[in-house]
Tab-separated table of C-alpha atoms in Angstrom:
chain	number	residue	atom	x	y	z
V	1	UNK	CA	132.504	59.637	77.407
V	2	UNK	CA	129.021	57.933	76.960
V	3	UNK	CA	128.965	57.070	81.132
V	4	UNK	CA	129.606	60.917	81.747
V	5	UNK	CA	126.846	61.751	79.215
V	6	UNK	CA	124.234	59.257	80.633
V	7	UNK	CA	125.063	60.429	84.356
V	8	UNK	CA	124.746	64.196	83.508
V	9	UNK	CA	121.348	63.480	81.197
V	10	UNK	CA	120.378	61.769	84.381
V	11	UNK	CA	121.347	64.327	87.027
V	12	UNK	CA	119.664	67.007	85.203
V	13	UNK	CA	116.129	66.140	86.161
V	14	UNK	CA	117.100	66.298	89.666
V	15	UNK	CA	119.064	69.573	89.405
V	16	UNK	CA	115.459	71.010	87.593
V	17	UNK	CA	113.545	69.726	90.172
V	18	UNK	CA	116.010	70.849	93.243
V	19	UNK	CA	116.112	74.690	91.588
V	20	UNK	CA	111.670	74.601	90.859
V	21	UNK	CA	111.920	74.017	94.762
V	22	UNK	CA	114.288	76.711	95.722
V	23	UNK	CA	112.256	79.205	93.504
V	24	UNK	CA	109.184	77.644	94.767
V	25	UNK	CA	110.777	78.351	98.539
V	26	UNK	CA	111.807	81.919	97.844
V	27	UNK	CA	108.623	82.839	96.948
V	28	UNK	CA	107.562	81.777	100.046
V	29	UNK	CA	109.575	83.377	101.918
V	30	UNK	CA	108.835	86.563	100.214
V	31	UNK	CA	105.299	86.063	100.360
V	32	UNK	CA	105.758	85.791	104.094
V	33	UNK	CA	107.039	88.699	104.389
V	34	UNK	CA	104.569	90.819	102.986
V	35	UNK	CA	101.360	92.284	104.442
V	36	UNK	CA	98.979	90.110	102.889
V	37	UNK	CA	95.800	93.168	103.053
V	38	UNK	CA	98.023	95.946	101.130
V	39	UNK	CA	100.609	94.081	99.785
V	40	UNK	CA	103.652	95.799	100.716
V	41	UNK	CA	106.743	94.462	103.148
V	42	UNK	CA	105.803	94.104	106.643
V	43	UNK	CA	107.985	95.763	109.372
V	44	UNK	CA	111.152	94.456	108.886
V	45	UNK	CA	111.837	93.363	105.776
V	46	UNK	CA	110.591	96.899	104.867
V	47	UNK	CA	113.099	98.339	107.597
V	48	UNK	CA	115.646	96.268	106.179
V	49	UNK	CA	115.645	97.756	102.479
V	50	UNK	CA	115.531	101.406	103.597
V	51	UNK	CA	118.306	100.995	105.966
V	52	UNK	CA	120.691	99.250	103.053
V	53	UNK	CA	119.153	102.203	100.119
V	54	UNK	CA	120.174	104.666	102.763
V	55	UNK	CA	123.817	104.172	101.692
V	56	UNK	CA	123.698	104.526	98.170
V	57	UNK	CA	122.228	107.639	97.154
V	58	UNK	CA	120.456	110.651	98.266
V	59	UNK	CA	117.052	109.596	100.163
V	60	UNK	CA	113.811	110.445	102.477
V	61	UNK	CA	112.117	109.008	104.725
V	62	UNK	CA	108.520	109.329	104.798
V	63	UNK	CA	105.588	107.865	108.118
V	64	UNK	CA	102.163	108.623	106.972
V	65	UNK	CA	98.532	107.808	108.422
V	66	UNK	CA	95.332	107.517	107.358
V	67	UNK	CA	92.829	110.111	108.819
V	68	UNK	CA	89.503	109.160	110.225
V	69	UNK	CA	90.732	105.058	109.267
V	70	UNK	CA	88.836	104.399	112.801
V	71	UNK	CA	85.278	106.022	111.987
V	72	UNK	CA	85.522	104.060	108.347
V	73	UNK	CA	85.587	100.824	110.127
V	74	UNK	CA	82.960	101.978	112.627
V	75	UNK	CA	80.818	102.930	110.207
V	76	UNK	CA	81.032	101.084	107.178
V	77	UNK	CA	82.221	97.917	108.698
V	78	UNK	CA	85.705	95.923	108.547
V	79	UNK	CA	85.602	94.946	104.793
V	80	UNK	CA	85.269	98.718	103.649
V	81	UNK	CA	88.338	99.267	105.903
V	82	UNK	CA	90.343	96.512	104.271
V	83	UNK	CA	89.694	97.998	100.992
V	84	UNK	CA	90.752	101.348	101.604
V	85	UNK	CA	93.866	99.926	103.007
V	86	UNK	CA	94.469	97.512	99.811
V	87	UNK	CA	93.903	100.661	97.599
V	88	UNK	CA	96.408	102.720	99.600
V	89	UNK	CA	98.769	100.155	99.855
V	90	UNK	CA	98.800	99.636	96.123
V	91	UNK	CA	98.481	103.336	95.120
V	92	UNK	CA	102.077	103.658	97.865
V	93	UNK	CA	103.704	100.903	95.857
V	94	UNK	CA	103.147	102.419	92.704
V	95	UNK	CA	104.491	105.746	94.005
V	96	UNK	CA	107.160	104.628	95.579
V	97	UNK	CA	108.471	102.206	92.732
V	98	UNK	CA	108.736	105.267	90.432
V	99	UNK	CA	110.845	107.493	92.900
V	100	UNK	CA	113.009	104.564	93.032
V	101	UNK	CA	112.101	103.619	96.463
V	102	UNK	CA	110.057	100.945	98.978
V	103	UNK	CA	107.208	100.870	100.962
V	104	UNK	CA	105.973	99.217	104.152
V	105	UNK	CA	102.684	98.618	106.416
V	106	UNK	CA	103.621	99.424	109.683
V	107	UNK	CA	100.189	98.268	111.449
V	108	UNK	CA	96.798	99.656	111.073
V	109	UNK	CA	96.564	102.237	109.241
V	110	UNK	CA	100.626	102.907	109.346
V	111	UNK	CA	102.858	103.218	106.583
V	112	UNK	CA	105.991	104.338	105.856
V	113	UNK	CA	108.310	105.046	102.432
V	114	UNK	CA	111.911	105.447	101.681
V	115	UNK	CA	112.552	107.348	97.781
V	116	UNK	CA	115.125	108.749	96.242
V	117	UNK	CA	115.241	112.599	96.873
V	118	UNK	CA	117.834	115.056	95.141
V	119	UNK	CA	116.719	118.225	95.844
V	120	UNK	CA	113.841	119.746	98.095
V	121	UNK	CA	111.532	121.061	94.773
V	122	UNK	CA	111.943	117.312	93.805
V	123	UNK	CA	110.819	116.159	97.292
V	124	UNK	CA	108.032	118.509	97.428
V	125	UNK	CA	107.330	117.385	93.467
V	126	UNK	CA	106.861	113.533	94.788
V	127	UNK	CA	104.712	114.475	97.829
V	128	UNK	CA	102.419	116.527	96.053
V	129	UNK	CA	102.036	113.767	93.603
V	130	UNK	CA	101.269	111.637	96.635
V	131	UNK	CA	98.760	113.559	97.962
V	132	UNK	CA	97.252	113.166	94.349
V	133	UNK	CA	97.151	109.651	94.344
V	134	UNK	CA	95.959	109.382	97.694
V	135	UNK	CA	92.806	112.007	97.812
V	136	UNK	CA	91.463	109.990	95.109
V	137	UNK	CA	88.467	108.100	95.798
V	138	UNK	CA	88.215	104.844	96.660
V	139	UNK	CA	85.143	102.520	95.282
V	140	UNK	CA	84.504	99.322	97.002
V	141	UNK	CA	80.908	97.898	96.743
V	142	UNK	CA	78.349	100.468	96.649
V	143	UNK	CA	80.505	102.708	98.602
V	144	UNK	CA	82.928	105.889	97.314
V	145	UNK	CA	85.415	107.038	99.999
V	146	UNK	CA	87.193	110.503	100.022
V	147	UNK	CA	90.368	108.847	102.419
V	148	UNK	CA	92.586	111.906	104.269
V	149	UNK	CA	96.008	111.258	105.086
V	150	UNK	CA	98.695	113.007	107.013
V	151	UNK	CA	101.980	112.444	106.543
V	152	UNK	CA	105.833	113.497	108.134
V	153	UNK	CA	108.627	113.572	105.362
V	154	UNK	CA	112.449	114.251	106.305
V	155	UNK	CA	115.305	114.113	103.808
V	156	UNK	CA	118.206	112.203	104.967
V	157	UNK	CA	121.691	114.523	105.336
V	158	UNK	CA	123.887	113.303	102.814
V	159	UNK	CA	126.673	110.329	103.992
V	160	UNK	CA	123.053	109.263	106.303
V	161	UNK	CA	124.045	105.301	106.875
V	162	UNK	CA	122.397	102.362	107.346
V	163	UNK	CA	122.170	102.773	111.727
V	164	UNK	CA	119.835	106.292	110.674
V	165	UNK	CA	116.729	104.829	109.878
V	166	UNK	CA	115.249	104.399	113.331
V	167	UNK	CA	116.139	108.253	113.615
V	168	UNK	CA	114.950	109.379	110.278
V	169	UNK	CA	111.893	107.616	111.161
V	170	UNK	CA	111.359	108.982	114.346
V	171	UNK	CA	111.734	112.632	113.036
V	172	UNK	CA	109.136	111.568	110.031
V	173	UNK	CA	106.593	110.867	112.976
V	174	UNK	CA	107.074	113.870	114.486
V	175	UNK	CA	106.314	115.490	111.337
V	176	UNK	CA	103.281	113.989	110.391
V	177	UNK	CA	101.596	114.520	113.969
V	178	UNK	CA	102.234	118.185	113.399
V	179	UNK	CA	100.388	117.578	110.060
V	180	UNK	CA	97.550	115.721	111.290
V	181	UNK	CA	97.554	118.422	114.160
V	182	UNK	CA	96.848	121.198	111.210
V	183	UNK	CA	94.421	119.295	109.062
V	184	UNK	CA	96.482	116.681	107.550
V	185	UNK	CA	98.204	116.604	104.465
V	186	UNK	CA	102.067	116.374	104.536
V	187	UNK	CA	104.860	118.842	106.123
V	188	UNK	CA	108.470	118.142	105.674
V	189	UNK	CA	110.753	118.164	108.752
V	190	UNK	CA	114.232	117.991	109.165
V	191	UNK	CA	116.190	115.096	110.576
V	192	UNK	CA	118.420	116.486	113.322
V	193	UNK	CA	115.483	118.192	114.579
V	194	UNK	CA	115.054	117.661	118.615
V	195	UNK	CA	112.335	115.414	119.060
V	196	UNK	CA	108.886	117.738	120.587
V	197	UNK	CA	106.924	114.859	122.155
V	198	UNK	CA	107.936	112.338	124.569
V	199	UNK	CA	109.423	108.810	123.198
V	200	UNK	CA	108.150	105.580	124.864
V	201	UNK	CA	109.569	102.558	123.640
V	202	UNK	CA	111.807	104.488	120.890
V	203	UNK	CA	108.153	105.967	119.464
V	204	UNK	CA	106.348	109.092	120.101
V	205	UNK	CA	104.171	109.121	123.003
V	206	UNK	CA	100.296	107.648	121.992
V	207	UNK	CA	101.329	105.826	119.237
V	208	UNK	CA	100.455	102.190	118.827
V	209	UNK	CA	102.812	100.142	120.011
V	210	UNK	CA	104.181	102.263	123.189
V	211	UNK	CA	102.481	100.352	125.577
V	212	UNK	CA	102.736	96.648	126.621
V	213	UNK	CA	100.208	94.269	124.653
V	214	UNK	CA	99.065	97.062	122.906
V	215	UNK	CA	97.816	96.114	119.017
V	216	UNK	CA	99.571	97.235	115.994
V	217	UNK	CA	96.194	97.178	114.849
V	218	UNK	CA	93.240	100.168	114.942
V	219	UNK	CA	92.612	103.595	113.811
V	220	UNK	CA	94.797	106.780	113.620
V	221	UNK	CA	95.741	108.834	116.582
């Protein structure tokens, strides 16, 4: 009995130190996979949640840009332009935490949300709060910033799986350039709508990424 005792007082230093490294490793991993300027999942981990919340309840699917991102770095200079995205990409995590949802950074100025969404007054209540947060000013240095966005919001059908998203995204886009084609702001759209621009690439026409070797990164269309 006292052998078994001294090898399990023993082992237990090594089982300590094996699970410090495994949480030690996971955060890691997960630190990997975020965007390291705003702070919210990259591409495909982001991708990855909103195809498995899909499943299990009611959602929508939002694609939003900033508006004029391109003349803020031109004018102010790269460092302004990382701090508008930092304060966006904090202000979407906050937003989309309390409508039980996640958030990416697509590239650039790209981002894109999945959140819960029951009925449409309770869509249009979380997008107007959005578009709250958002017009809010951001202060970095000696500079204030009034930041447009425009944004393309589609509720998913109910029974919507997991193999939607990349539709339900697509229709989101399309929404949002009709926004940012009438000012900006948001506009809901409807996801079995038939797409009105041409796809390149499984993307709308002009958008970053529909060309070979072209960035992720840069200013809105």
């Amino acid at each position: 009995m006292s052998q078994t005792l001294m090898a399990l007082a023993a082992a237990l230093p090594v089982v300590a130190g094996w699970s410090l490294h495994t949480l030690r490793l996971r955060r890691r991993i997960e630190a990997a996979r975020r965007d390291p300027l705003s702070g919210l999942w990259t591409r495909e981990p982001f991708e990855e949640r909103a195809r498995k919340a899909l499943g299990l309840r009611p959602r929508a699917v939002m694609v939003l840009d900033l508006d004029g991102f391109k003349q803020i770095n031109d004018t102010y200079g790269h460092a302004v332009g990382d701090a508008v995205i930092a304060v966006t990409g904090r202000r979407l995590a906050r937003w989309s935490t309390f409508y039980g949802g996640v958030a990416g950074r697509l590239g650039g100025d790209e981002f894109a949300a999945s959140i819960c969404c029951y009925s449409p007054q309770g869509l249009r209540e979380a997008m107007d709060d959005l578009a709250e947060q958002l017009r809010a000013p951001v202060e970095f240095e000696d500079h204030v910033l009034w930041v447009g966005f425009s944004a393309g919001v589609v509720p998913a059908q109910r029974g919507s799986g997991a193999g939607e998203l990349a539709r339900l995204m697509r229709c989101a886009d399309e929404a949002m350039y009709g926004a940012k084609q009438t000012g900006g702001g948001w506009m809901a759209g409807a996801d079995n709508a038939t797409p009105a621009y041409r796809t390149v690439n499984g993307r709308r026409d002009g958008r970053r990424g529909t060309s070979a070797g072209h960035s992720l990164e840069g200013g809105s269309l």
